[in-house]
Short mmCIF file of C-alpha atoms in Angstrom, two decimals:
data_model
loop_
_atom_site.label_atom_id
_atom_site.label_comp_id
_atom_site.label_asym_id
_atom_site.label_seq_id
_atom_site.Cartn_x
_atom_site.Cartn_y
_atom_site.Cartn_z
CA MET A 1 -11.19 -52.98 -240.29
CA LEU A 2 -12.26 -53.87 -243.76
CA SER A 3 -9.95 -51.28 -245.18
CA GLY A 4 -7.25 -52.71 -242.93
CA LEU A 5 -7.48 -56.12 -244.57
CA LEU A 6 -7.76 -54.63 -248.00
CA LEU A 7 -4.66 -52.55 -247.50
CA GLY A 8 -2.86 -55.25 -245.59
CA THR A 9 -2.50 -53.49 -242.25
CA THR A 10 -4.81 -55.49 -240.05
CA GLY A 11 -7.13 -58.46 -240.00
CA VAL A 12 -10.89 -58.56 -240.51
CA SER A 13 -13.28 -61.11 -239.12
CA MET A 14 -15.74 -63.14 -241.10
CA ALA A 15 -18.57 -61.49 -239.17
CA GLN A 16 -17.34 -58.03 -240.02
CA LEU A 17 -17.21 -58.86 -243.68
CA GLY A 18 -20.57 -60.59 -243.26
CA SER A 19 -22.15 -57.52 -241.77
CA GLN A 20 -20.96 -55.54 -244.79
CA SER A 21 -22.86 -57.94 -247.01
CA GLY A 22 -26.17 -57.69 -245.25
CA GLY A 23 -25.74 -59.00 -241.74
CA LEU A 24 -24.72 -62.61 -242.16
CA GLN A 25 -24.85 -64.62 -238.97
CA GLU A 26 -21.51 -65.22 -237.25
CA THR A 27 -20.88 -68.74 -236.05
CA PRO A 28 -17.96 -70.29 -234.12
CA ILE A 29 -16.90 -72.10 -237.27
CA GLU A 30 -16.86 -68.87 -239.22
CA ASN A 31 -14.79 -67.25 -236.49
CA SER A 32 -12.14 -69.88 -236.87
CA GLN A 33 -12.38 -69.54 -240.63
CA SER A 34 -11.80 -65.81 -240.45
CA ALA A 35 -8.49 -66.26 -238.68
CA GLY A 36 -7.49 -68.71 -241.40
CA LEU A 37 -8.65 -66.33 -244.09
CA THR A 38 -6.56 -63.52 -242.69
CA GLU A 39 -3.53 -65.76 -242.69
CA LEU A 40 -4.27 -66.83 -246.23
CA VAL A 41 -4.57 -63.22 -247.34
CA GLU A 42 -1.22 -62.43 -245.79
CA THR A 43 0.34 -65.49 -247.41
CA VAL A 44 -0.88 -64.70 -250.91
CA ARG A 45 0.15 -61.09 -250.45
CA ALA A 46 3.63 -62.27 -249.49
CA ALA A 47 3.61 -64.63 -252.47
CA GLY A 48 3.35 -61.67 -254.78
CA VAL A 49 -0.32 -61.47 -255.67
CA PRO A 50 -0.89 -57.84 -256.68
CA GLU A 51 -2.58 -55.67 -254.10
CA THR A 52 -5.13 -54.47 -256.64
CA THR A 53 -6.23 -58.03 -257.45
CA LEU A 54 -6.46 -58.90 -253.79
CA ASN A 55 -8.51 -55.86 -252.92
CA ARG A 56 -10.78 -56.36 -255.87
CA LEU A 57 -11.41 -59.95 -254.82
CA LEU A 58 -12.06 -59.05 -251.21
CA LEU A 59 -14.41 -56.25 -252.16
CA ALA A 60 -16.32 -58.55 -254.48
CA GLY A 61 -16.54 -61.05 -251.65
CA ILE A 62 -18.45 -58.50 -249.61
CA GLU A 63 -21.13 -58.41 -252.29
CA ASP A 64 -21.16 -62.10 -253.05
CA ARG A 65 -21.50 -64.60 -250.23
CA GLU A 66 -20.72 -67.56 -252.46
CA LEU A 67 -17.49 -65.90 -253.53
CA PHE A 68 -16.63 -65.08 -249.94
CA ASP A 69 -17.06 -68.72 -248.93
CA ALA A 70 -14.89 -69.77 -251.84
CA MET A 71 -12.07 -67.38 -250.97
CA PRO A 72 -10.06 -69.77 -248.78
CA GLU A 73 -9.97 -72.25 -251.65
CA ILE A 74 -9.04 -69.56 -254.17
CA PHE A 75 -6.22 -68.36 -251.91
CA SER A 76 -5.11 -71.94 -251.30
CA LEU A 77 -4.81 -72.48 -255.04
CA LEU A 78 -2.68 -69.35 -255.37
CA ILE A 79 -0.48 -70.51 -252.51
CA ARG A 80 -0.16 -73.95 -254.04
CA ALA A 81 0.90 -72.43 -257.35
CA HIS A 82 3.42 -70.22 -255.56
CA ARG A 83 4.87 -73.17 -253.65
CA GLU A 84 5.20 -75.09 -256.89
CA ASN A 85 7.12 -72.14 -258.37
CA LEU A 86 4.50 -71.55 -261.02
CA PRO A 87 3.95 -68.05 -262.40
CA LEU A 88 1.01 -66.43 -260.62
CA GLU A 89 0.18 -63.87 -263.28
CA PRO A 90 -2.11 -66.16 -265.34
CA LEU A 91 -4.02 -67.07 -262.18
CA THR A 92 -4.48 -63.53 -260.93
CA SER A 93 -5.50 -62.49 -264.43
CA LYS A 94 -8.09 -65.28 -264.45
CA ILE A 95 -9.44 -64.13 -261.08
CA GLU A 96 -9.77 -60.58 -262.36
CA GLU A 97 -11.44 -61.84 -265.52
CA ALA A 98 -13.87 -63.94 -263.48
CA LEU A 99 -14.74 -60.95 -261.31
CA ALA A 100 -15.31 -58.72 -264.33
CA LYS A 101 -17.49 -61.32 -265.99
CA ARG A 102 -19.34 -62.14 -262.75
CA ILE A 103 -18.47 -65.80 -262.97
CA PRO A 104 -19.78 -68.02 -260.13
CA ALA A 105 -17.09 -68.83 -257.59
CA THR A 106 -17.31 -72.60 -258.11
CA LYS A 107 -16.61 -72.11 -261.79
CA THR A 108 -13.71 -69.79 -261.01
CA ILE A 109 -12.16 -72.42 -258.76
CA ALA A 110 -12.51 -75.07 -261.45
CA VAL A 111 -10.87 -72.79 -264.01
CA LEU A 112 -8.01 -71.92 -261.64
CA LYS A 113 -7.37 -75.62 -261.09
CA GLN A 114 -7.35 -76.15 -264.83
CA GLU A 115 -5.00 -73.22 -265.26
CA ILE A 116 -2.58 -74.70 -262.71
CA ASP A 117 -2.73 -78.05 -264.51
CA ASP A 118 -1.95 -76.31 -267.79
CA LEU A 119 0.99 -74.45 -266.28
CA ILE A 120 2.39 -77.64 -264.78
CA PHE A 121 1.94 -79.40 -268.11
CA ALA A 122 3.69 -76.58 -269.98
CA ARG A 123 6.58 -76.58 -267.52
CA ARG A 124 6.91 -80.35 -267.75
CA ILE A 125 7.20 -80.39 -271.53
CA ILE A 126 9.66 -77.50 -271.46
CA ARG A 127 11.77 -79.40 -268.94
CA GLN A 128 11.60 -82.51 -271.07
CA ARG A 129 12.59 -80.42 -274.04
CA LEU A 130 15.54 -78.87 -272.21
CA HIS A 131 16.48 -82.17 -270.52
CA SER A 132 16.74 -80.28 -267.27
CA GLU A 133 14.88 -80.07 -263.98
CA GLU A 134 16.17 -76.57 -263.42
CA SER A 135 13.89 -73.57 -263.19
CA VAL A 136 12.21 -72.68 -266.46
CA ASP A 137 11.60 -69.17 -267.75
CA PRO A 138 8.09 -68.22 -266.51
CA GLY A 139 7.41 -66.35 -269.75
CA SER A 140 7.84 -69.54 -271.78
CA ILE A 141 5.57 -71.46 -269.40
CA ILE A 142 2.85 -68.84 -269.74
CA GLN A 143 3.14 -68.64 -273.53
CA LEU A 144 2.93 -72.39 -273.92
CA SER A 145 0.03 -72.82 -271.51
CA GLU A 146 -1.89 -70.02 -273.24
CA ILE A 147 -1.67 -71.89 -276.53
CA LEU A 148 -3.74 -74.67 -274.96
CA ARG A 149 -6.78 -72.41 -274.90
CA ALA A 150 -6.49 -71.49 -278.56
CA GLY A 151 -7.48 -74.84 -280.01
CA ILE A 152 -4.90 -77.53 -279.44
CA THR A 153 -5.01 -80.51 -277.10
CA LYS A 154 -2.27 -81.30 -274.62
CA GLU A 155 -1.38 -84.43 -276.54
CA GLU A 156 -1.12 -82.50 -279.81
CA LEU A 157 1.07 -79.89 -278.17
CA ARG A 158 3.28 -82.55 -276.60
CA LEU A 159 3.71 -84.22 -280.00
CA PHE A 160 4.39 -80.90 -281.67
CA MET A 161 7.13 -80.09 -279.19
CA LYS A 162 8.62 -83.54 -279.62
CA ASN A 163 8.57 -83.37 -283.42
CA THR A 164 10.10 -79.90 -283.54
CA SER A 165 12.71 -80.41 -280.86
CA GLY A 166 15.50 -79.51 -283.30
CA ALA A 167 14.58 -75.83 -283.07
CA PRO A 168 15.10 -73.46 -280.13
CA LEU A 169 12.26 -73.40 -277.59
CA SER A 170 11.22 -69.85 -278.51
CA MET A 171 10.80 -70.91 -282.14
CA GLN A 172 8.80 -73.95 -281.15
CA ILE A 173 6.41 -71.72 -279.23
CA VAL A 174 6.08 -69.35 -282.19
CA GLY A 175 5.45 -72.37 -284.43
CA ALA A 176 2.75 -73.71 -282.12
CA GLU A 177 1.07 -70.29 -281.99
CA ILE A 178 1.12 -70.03 -285.78
CA MET A 179 -0.39 -73.48 -286.05
CA VAL A 180 -3.32 -72.85 -283.70
CA TYR A 181 -4.23 -69.43 -285.05
CA CYS A 182 -3.92 -70.55 -288.68
CA ARG A 183 -6.28 -73.38 -287.82
CA GLN A 184 -8.76 -70.86 -286.50
CA ILE A 185 -8.91 -69.11 -289.84
CA HIS A 186 -9.29 -72.49 -291.58
CA PHE A 187 -6.06 -72.14 -293.49
CA ASN A 188 -5.13 -75.20 -295.53
CA PRO A 189 -3.64 -77.70 -293.02
CA ASP A 190 -1.09 -79.01 -295.53
CA ILE A 191 0.21 -75.51 -296.15
CA ILE A 192 0.30 -74.82 -292.40
CA GLN A 193 2.39 -77.95 -291.97
CA LYS A 194 4.80 -76.91 -294.71
CA ILE A 195 5.15 -73.45 -293.20
CA ILE A 196 5.83 -74.92 -289.76
CA ASN A 197 8.36 -77.35 -291.22
CA ALA A 198 10.19 -74.54 -293.05
CA GLY A 199 10.26 -72.26 -289.99
CA ILE A 200 11.56 -75.03 -287.77
CA GLN A 201 14.00 -76.50 -290.28
CA TYR A 202 15.57 -73.17 -291.18
CA LYS A 203 15.25 -71.86 -287.63
CA SER A 204 13.62 -68.71 -288.93
CA PHE A 205 10.66 -68.38 -286.56
CA THR A 206 11.73 -65.17 -284.86
CA PRO A 207 9.14 -63.63 -282.47
CA GLY A 208 7.76 -61.39 -285.21
CA TRP A 209 6.37 -64.42 -287.02
CA ARG A 210 3.74 -64.96 -284.33
CA TYR A 211 1.58 -62.46 -286.21
CA LEU A 212 1.61 -64.59 -289.35
CA ALA A 213 -2.02 -65.70 -289.02
CA LYS A 214 -3.15 -62.07 -289.01
CA VAL A 215 -1.09 -61.33 -292.10
CA ILE A 216 -2.62 -64.35 -293.81
CA VAL A 217 -6.10 -63.03 -293.04
CA ALA A 218 -5.18 -59.66 -294.56
CA ALA A 219 -3.56 -61.32 -297.59
CA LYS A 220 -6.62 -63.46 -298.24
CA LYS A 221 -8.80 -60.37 -298.07
CA ARG A 222 -6.63 -58.96 -300.83
CA GLY A 223 -7.54 -61.94 -302.97
CA LEU A 224 -4.36 -63.96 -302.66
CA SER A 225 -4.81 -67.71 -302.64
CA GLY A 226 -3.63 -69.98 -299.85
CA GLU A 227 -1.08 -71.50 -302.22
CA GLN A 228 0.37 -68.10 -303.12
CA ILE A 229 0.60 -67.07 -299.48
CA GLY A 230 2.06 -70.43 -298.50
CA LYS A 231 4.70 -70.38 -301.21
CA ALA A 232 5.77 -66.81 -300.42
CA THR A 233 5.90 -67.62 -296.71
CA ILE A 234 8.00 -70.73 -297.20
CA ASP A 235 10.38 -68.90 -299.56
CA ILE A 236 10.90 -66.13 -297.03
CA LEU A 237 11.39 -68.62 -294.19
CA GLU A 238 13.96 -70.53 -296.22
CA GLU A 239 15.84 -67.27 -296.69
CA LYS A 240 15.57 -66.63 -292.94
CA GLY A 241 13.57 -63.52 -293.71
CA SER A 242 11.23 -61.67 -291.39
CA LEU A 243 7.47 -61.25 -291.38
CA LYS A 244 8.09 -57.76 -292.69
CA ASP A 245 9.87 -59.29 -295.67
CA LEU A 246 6.86 -61.51 -296.27
CA MET A 247 4.52 -58.55 -296.14
CA THR A 248 6.66 -56.74 -298.67
CA GLU A 249 6.62 -59.86 -300.82
CA LEU A 250 2.84 -60.02 -300.58
CA GLY A 251 2.61 -56.40 -301.68
CA PHE A 252 1.44 -54.76 -298.48
CA THR A 253 1.87 -51.07 -297.96
CA ASP A 254 1.85 -49.35 -294.63
CA ARG A 255 -1.90 -49.20 -294.20
CA ASP A 256 -3.06 -52.43 -295.77
CA VAL A 257 -3.26 -54.60 -292.70
CA ARG A 258 -4.92 -52.08 -290.43
CA ARG A 259 -8.20 -53.02 -288.91
CA GLU A 260 -10.77 -52.39 -291.57
CA PRO A 261 -13.33 -49.65 -291.04
CA ILE A 262 -16.75 -50.92 -290.12
CA ARG A 263 -18.97 -51.74 -293.03
CA GLU A 264 -22.72 -51.56 -293.04
CA LYS A 265 -24.23 -55.01 -293.18
CA MET B 1 104.36 -58.69 -260.01
CA LYS B 2 106.06 -61.79 -261.30
CA GLN B 3 102.88 -63.03 -262.97
CA ASN B 4 102.54 -59.72 -264.87
CA GLN B 5 106.12 -59.93 -266.03
CA ASN B 6 105.51 -63.44 -267.47
CA ASP B 7 102.41 -62.29 -269.32
CA ASN B 8 104.29 -59.38 -270.89
CA ASP B 9 107.05 -61.76 -272.03
CA ILE B 10 104.54 -64.10 -273.71
CA ASP B 11 102.88 -61.17 -275.50
CA ARG B 12 106.24 -59.86 -276.72
CA ILE B 13 107.32 -63.32 -278.02
CA LEU B 14 103.99 -63.76 -279.85
CA ILE B 15 104.23 -60.32 -281.50
CA GLU B 16 107.81 -60.98 -282.63
CA ASN B 17 106.89 -64.37 -284.10
CA ILE B 18 103.82 -63.03 -285.86
CA GLY B 19 105.97 -60.30 -287.39
CA LYS B 20 108.34 -62.96 -288.78
CA LEU B 21 105.49 -64.81 -290.55
CA PRO B 22 105.40 -64.40 -294.40
CA TYR B 23 102.74 -61.99 -295.78
CA LYS B 24 99.72 -63.68 -297.34
CA ASP B 25 96.69 -62.09 -299.14
CA PRO B 26 93.33 -62.69 -297.47
CA PRO B 27 91.02 -65.16 -299.29
CA GLU B 28 88.67 -63.65 -301.82
CA GLY B 29 85.32 -62.43 -300.42
CA MET B 30 86.48 -62.62 -296.86
CA ALA B 31 85.53 -59.04 -296.11
CA GLU B 32 82.00 -59.51 -297.48
CA THR B 33 81.58 -62.73 -295.51
CA ILE B 34 82.62 -61.02 -292.32
CA LEU B 35 80.41 -58.00 -292.94
CA ARG B 36 77.42 -60.20 -293.82
CA SER B 37 77.83 -62.11 -290.59
CA LEU B 38 77.95 -58.86 -288.70
CA ALA B 39 74.77 -57.44 -290.34
CA PRO B 40 71.61 -57.80 -288.15
CA LYS B 41 69.35 -60.68 -289.20
CA LYS B 42 65.92 -59.72 -290.52
CA MET B 43 63.25 -60.78 -288.07
CA LYS B 44 59.97 -62.44 -289.09
CA TRP B 45 57.04 -60.05 -289.52
CA TRP B 46 55.12 -61.39 -286.58
CA ARG B 47 58.13 -61.01 -284.32
CA ARG B 48 58.57 -57.42 -285.41
CA PHE B 49 54.85 -56.83 -284.90
CA TYR B 50 55.02 -58.36 -281.43
CA ILE B 51 57.91 -56.12 -280.47
CA TRP B 52 56.08 -53.10 -281.90
CA VAL B 53 52.95 -53.91 -279.94
CA LYS B 54 54.92 -54.47 -276.75
CA THR B 55 56.79 -51.21 -277.06
CA PRO B 56 55.04 -48.29 -275.31
CA LYS B 57 53.95 -45.54 -277.69
CA THR B 58 53.01 -41.97 -277.12
CA PHE B 59 50.38 -40.33 -279.31
CA SER B 60 49.57 -36.70 -279.39
CA VAL B 61 46.17 -35.93 -280.86
CA SER B 62 44.19 -32.74 -280.53
CA PRO B 63 40.46 -33.20 -279.70
CA PHE B 64 39.60 -31.21 -282.81
CA ALA B 65 41.44 -33.70 -285.00
CA LEU B 66 39.88 -36.66 -283.16
CA ALA B 67 36.24 -35.58 -283.51
CA PRO B 68 35.73 -36.57 -287.17
CA ALA B 69 37.28 -39.95 -286.50
CA LEU B 70 34.93 -40.51 -283.57
CA VAL B 71 31.93 -39.58 -285.69
CA VAL B 72 32.95 -42.05 -288.36
CA VAL B 73 33.41 -44.81 -285.76
CA MET B 74 30.03 -44.07 -284.15
CA VAL B 75 28.22 -44.13 -287.48
CA PHE B 76 29.89 -47.39 -288.38
CA LEU B 77 29.02 -49.01 -285.04
CA THR B 78 25.41 -47.81 -285.16
CA PHE B 79 24.94 -49.10 -288.67
CA THR B 80 26.53 -52.47 -287.86
CA ALA B 81 24.56 -52.88 -284.63
CA SER B 82 21.22 -51.99 -286.19
CA PHE B 83 21.88 -54.38 -289.05
CA TYR B 84 22.86 -57.19 -286.70
CA PHE B 85 20.14 -56.66 -284.11
CA LYS B 86 17.43 -56.39 -286.71
CA GLU B 87 16.76 -60.10 -286.36
CA ASN B 88 19.24 -61.30 -283.77
CA ILE B 89 18.15 -59.16 -280.87
CA PRO B 90 17.91 -61.24 -277.68
CA GLU B 91 14.39 -62.32 -276.77
CA SER B 92 14.36 -60.51 -273.45
CA PHE B 93 15.48 -57.25 -275.11
CA LYS B 94 12.89 -57.69 -277.80
CA GLN B 95 10.09 -58.24 -275.29
CA ILE B 96 11.06 -55.17 -273.33
CA GLY B 97 11.34 -53.14 -276.50
CA GLU B 98 8.05 -54.41 -277.83
CA TYR B 99 6.27 -53.80 -274.58
CA GLN B 100 7.42 -50.21 -274.47
CA ARG B 101 5.86 -49.44 -277.80
CA ASN B 102 2.24 -48.43 -277.66
CA VAL B 103 0.23 -48.64 -280.82
CA PRO B 104 -3.06 -46.81 -281.47
CA VAL B 105 -5.97 -49.23 -281.73
CA SER B 106 -9.63 -48.65 -282.63
CA LEU B 107 -12.33 -51.07 -281.56
CA ILE B 108 -15.82 -50.93 -282.96
CA PHE B 109 -18.84 -52.83 -281.67
CA LYS B 110 -22.35 -52.80 -283.04
CA HIS B 111 -24.96 -53.23 -280.34
CA GLN B 112 -28.08 -51.14 -280.70
CA LYS B 113 -29.71 -52.06 -277.39
CA ALA B 114 -26.78 -51.55 -275.05
CA ALA B 115 -26.91 -48.69 -272.60
CA SER B 116 -23.17 -48.85 -272.04
CA VAL B 117 -20.26 -50.81 -273.47
CA ALA B 118 -16.71 -51.06 -272.21
CA VAL B 119 -13.67 -53.00 -273.34
CA ILE B 120 -12.09 -55.33 -270.82
CA GLY B 121 -9.09 -57.52 -271.40
CA THR B 122 -5.67 -58.62 -270.39
CA PHE B 123 -4.28 -55.16 -271.15
CA ASN B 124 -6.42 -53.44 -268.50
CA HIS B 125 -6.62 -56.30 -265.99
CA TRP B 126 -10.24 -56.84 -267.01
CA ASN B 127 -11.14 -53.52 -265.47
CA PRO B 128 -13.56 -51.41 -267.53
CA LYS B 129 -12.64 -48.15 -265.83
CA GLY B 130 -11.23 -45.78 -268.43
CA TYR B 131 -12.11 -48.10 -271.31
CA GLU B 132 -15.75 -47.11 -271.77
CA MET B 133 -16.82 -46.97 -275.43
CA GLU B 134 -18.70 -44.08 -276.94
CA TYR B 135 -21.64 -44.48 -279.26
CA ASN B 136 -20.96 -43.08 -282.69
CA ASP B 137 -24.23 -42.04 -284.33
CA ALA B 138 -22.70 -41.82 -287.78
CA LEU B 139 -21.41 -45.38 -287.63
CA GLY B 140 -24.28 -46.68 -285.54
CA ALA B 141 -21.74 -48.44 -283.38
CA TRP B 142 -19.78 -48.17 -280.15
CA MET B 143 -16.23 -46.97 -280.60
CA LEU B 144 -13.08 -46.72 -278.55
CA LYS B 145 -9.66 -45.51 -279.57
CA PHE B 146 -6.78 -46.25 -277.26
CA LYS B 147 -3.19 -47.39 -277.24
CA LEU B 148 -1.92 -50.88 -276.61
CA PRO B 149 1.51 -52.38 -276.21
CA THR B 150 2.49 -54.63 -279.08
CA GLY B 151 1.74 -58.28 -278.51
CA ARG B 152 -1.30 -60.49 -278.21
CA HIS B 153 -4.23 -59.38 -276.08
CA ASP B 154 -7.43 -61.13 -275.03
CA TYR B 155 -10.51 -58.95 -274.71
CA VAL B 156 -14.30 -58.85 -274.72
CA PHE B 157 -16.95 -56.16 -274.76
CA LEU B 158 -18.70 -55.69 -271.45
CA VAL B 159 -22.27 -54.71 -272.18
CA ASP B 160 -24.24 -52.87 -269.49
CA SER B 161 -21.57 -53.83 -266.92
CA ARG B 162 -22.96 -57.34 -266.93
CA THR B 163 -22.75 -59.29 -270.16
CA SER B 164 -19.43 -60.06 -271.82
CA LEU B 165 -19.42 -60.63 -275.56
CA PRO B 166 -16.54 -61.42 -277.92
CA ASP B 167 -15.76 -59.08 -280.79
CA PRO B 168 -17.68 -60.30 -283.86
CA LEU B 169 -15.06 -58.61 -286.08
CA SER B 170 -12.14 -60.48 -284.58
CA GLU B 171 -10.89 -63.52 -286.47
CA PHE B 172 -9.11 -65.01 -283.49
CA THR B 173 -10.45 -66.29 -280.21
CA ARG B 174 -9.37 -68.15 -277.11
CA ASP B 175 -11.47 -70.25 -274.80
CA ASP B 176 -11.86 -68.30 -271.57
CA GLY B 177 -12.36 -71.48 -269.57
CA PHE B 178 -15.68 -70.22 -268.25
CA GLY B 179 -17.60 -71.52 -271.22
CA ASN B 180 -17.22 -68.47 -273.46
CA LEU B 181 -14.71 -67.05 -275.88
CA ASN B 182 -12.36 -64.13 -275.61
CA SER B 183 -11.39 -62.27 -278.75
CA VAL B 184 -7.72 -62.07 -279.54
CA LEU B 185 -6.12 -58.89 -280.79
CA PHE B 186 -2.67 -58.97 -282.35
CA VAL B 187 -0.97 -55.63 -282.07
CA LYS B 188 2.19 -55.19 -284.05
CA ASN B 189 4.10 -52.01 -284.54
CA ASN B 190 6.75 -53.07 -286.99
CA TYR B 191 6.16 -51.78 -290.50
CA GLY B 192 3.80 -49.17 -289.08
CA GLN B 193 0.78 -51.41 -289.07
CA LYS B 194 -1.67 -52.67 -286.52
CA ILE B 195 -2.70 -56.24 -287.10
#
């Protein structure tokens, strides 16, 4: 029966799952819950939650009573996201991450709620940006919501999108990514601002530019100053050049930006 | 019958009277004027082109003669397309293209006390199976070489199947929401580098 639920061919009762986890006592309430759980499993399966994620979650629930009790709420959150036409991939990924890291179920639920809030926020600002209530590309929603976990507040992101609304959405997202990751490496904020302004003004932030922060790290390791890197970057952006052009300008050869071999400390 | 007879009479009278008229030389240039008016008028170029385009044509070309021309056209189109799409490739195409490219990546993690270390991340659905690191005695560190699609990936090291730790060598992180950090790996294929 357990395999039936896992593979989606039949239902499994709470007591049956309970007995797998060490003989938990079945109660009338749990019986009614199990029927609901089966329905929820079927609903999330129909919503498009990957079978592997579902099975992994159900199997983990056998080992972890707290997780098992939290499953209806986890499934309800997935169903809510599906009904709100939000992309499910960030949520299923978070569930898998939580399982791998053995995160307590209560914490997982809180993070899933936060994730849904972030996705709704990202979709709202994209809709505002596009002046349309029509469906928004899920990829853009995911990209924008992911930026929120890299060191930028919602208010900052909202302002950024507002201030850069002259550029295409994809370039705004690249710009926001550059900003947060350049902040992480403590790159001069004034230079970051100038780079963002140039990329947006000249509409040169093609997707390749999202790796700029990594190139800056490599360039600084080569001894180039922030001013030198900033000037070269802005010049290339003004010429609508690519990140490859910048790397050539900074004097990189094929191997220079590879991950460095480990050094003895 | 009578009508025909009348017509013949009129014609005869006209011919006789014309014959009685005095002879007079034609005005100078009359012949040229008449001939010029008879010559076909030259059409405008676009009109001629329109007629030429509208007129069905028949070409006879042997495949052998056509082959070099096709090669030239293909080379020209390939060159033009590659030049244009270098930067202007549609986002969706670019994402598909990027995702299809797998780039070799090496991860190194120093942890002397660990009994086992695996890499988990967005690229393997946080599943350590198949991503177990091997301890390299020479380096004194755990190592794993594998291939990743280009893009940005979150990951951590899973120590002893229990403890997740971010990569101390990674410059970039993201809050995992659970109170810890994930390392961020940028994988880029263009220019032959991994960054």
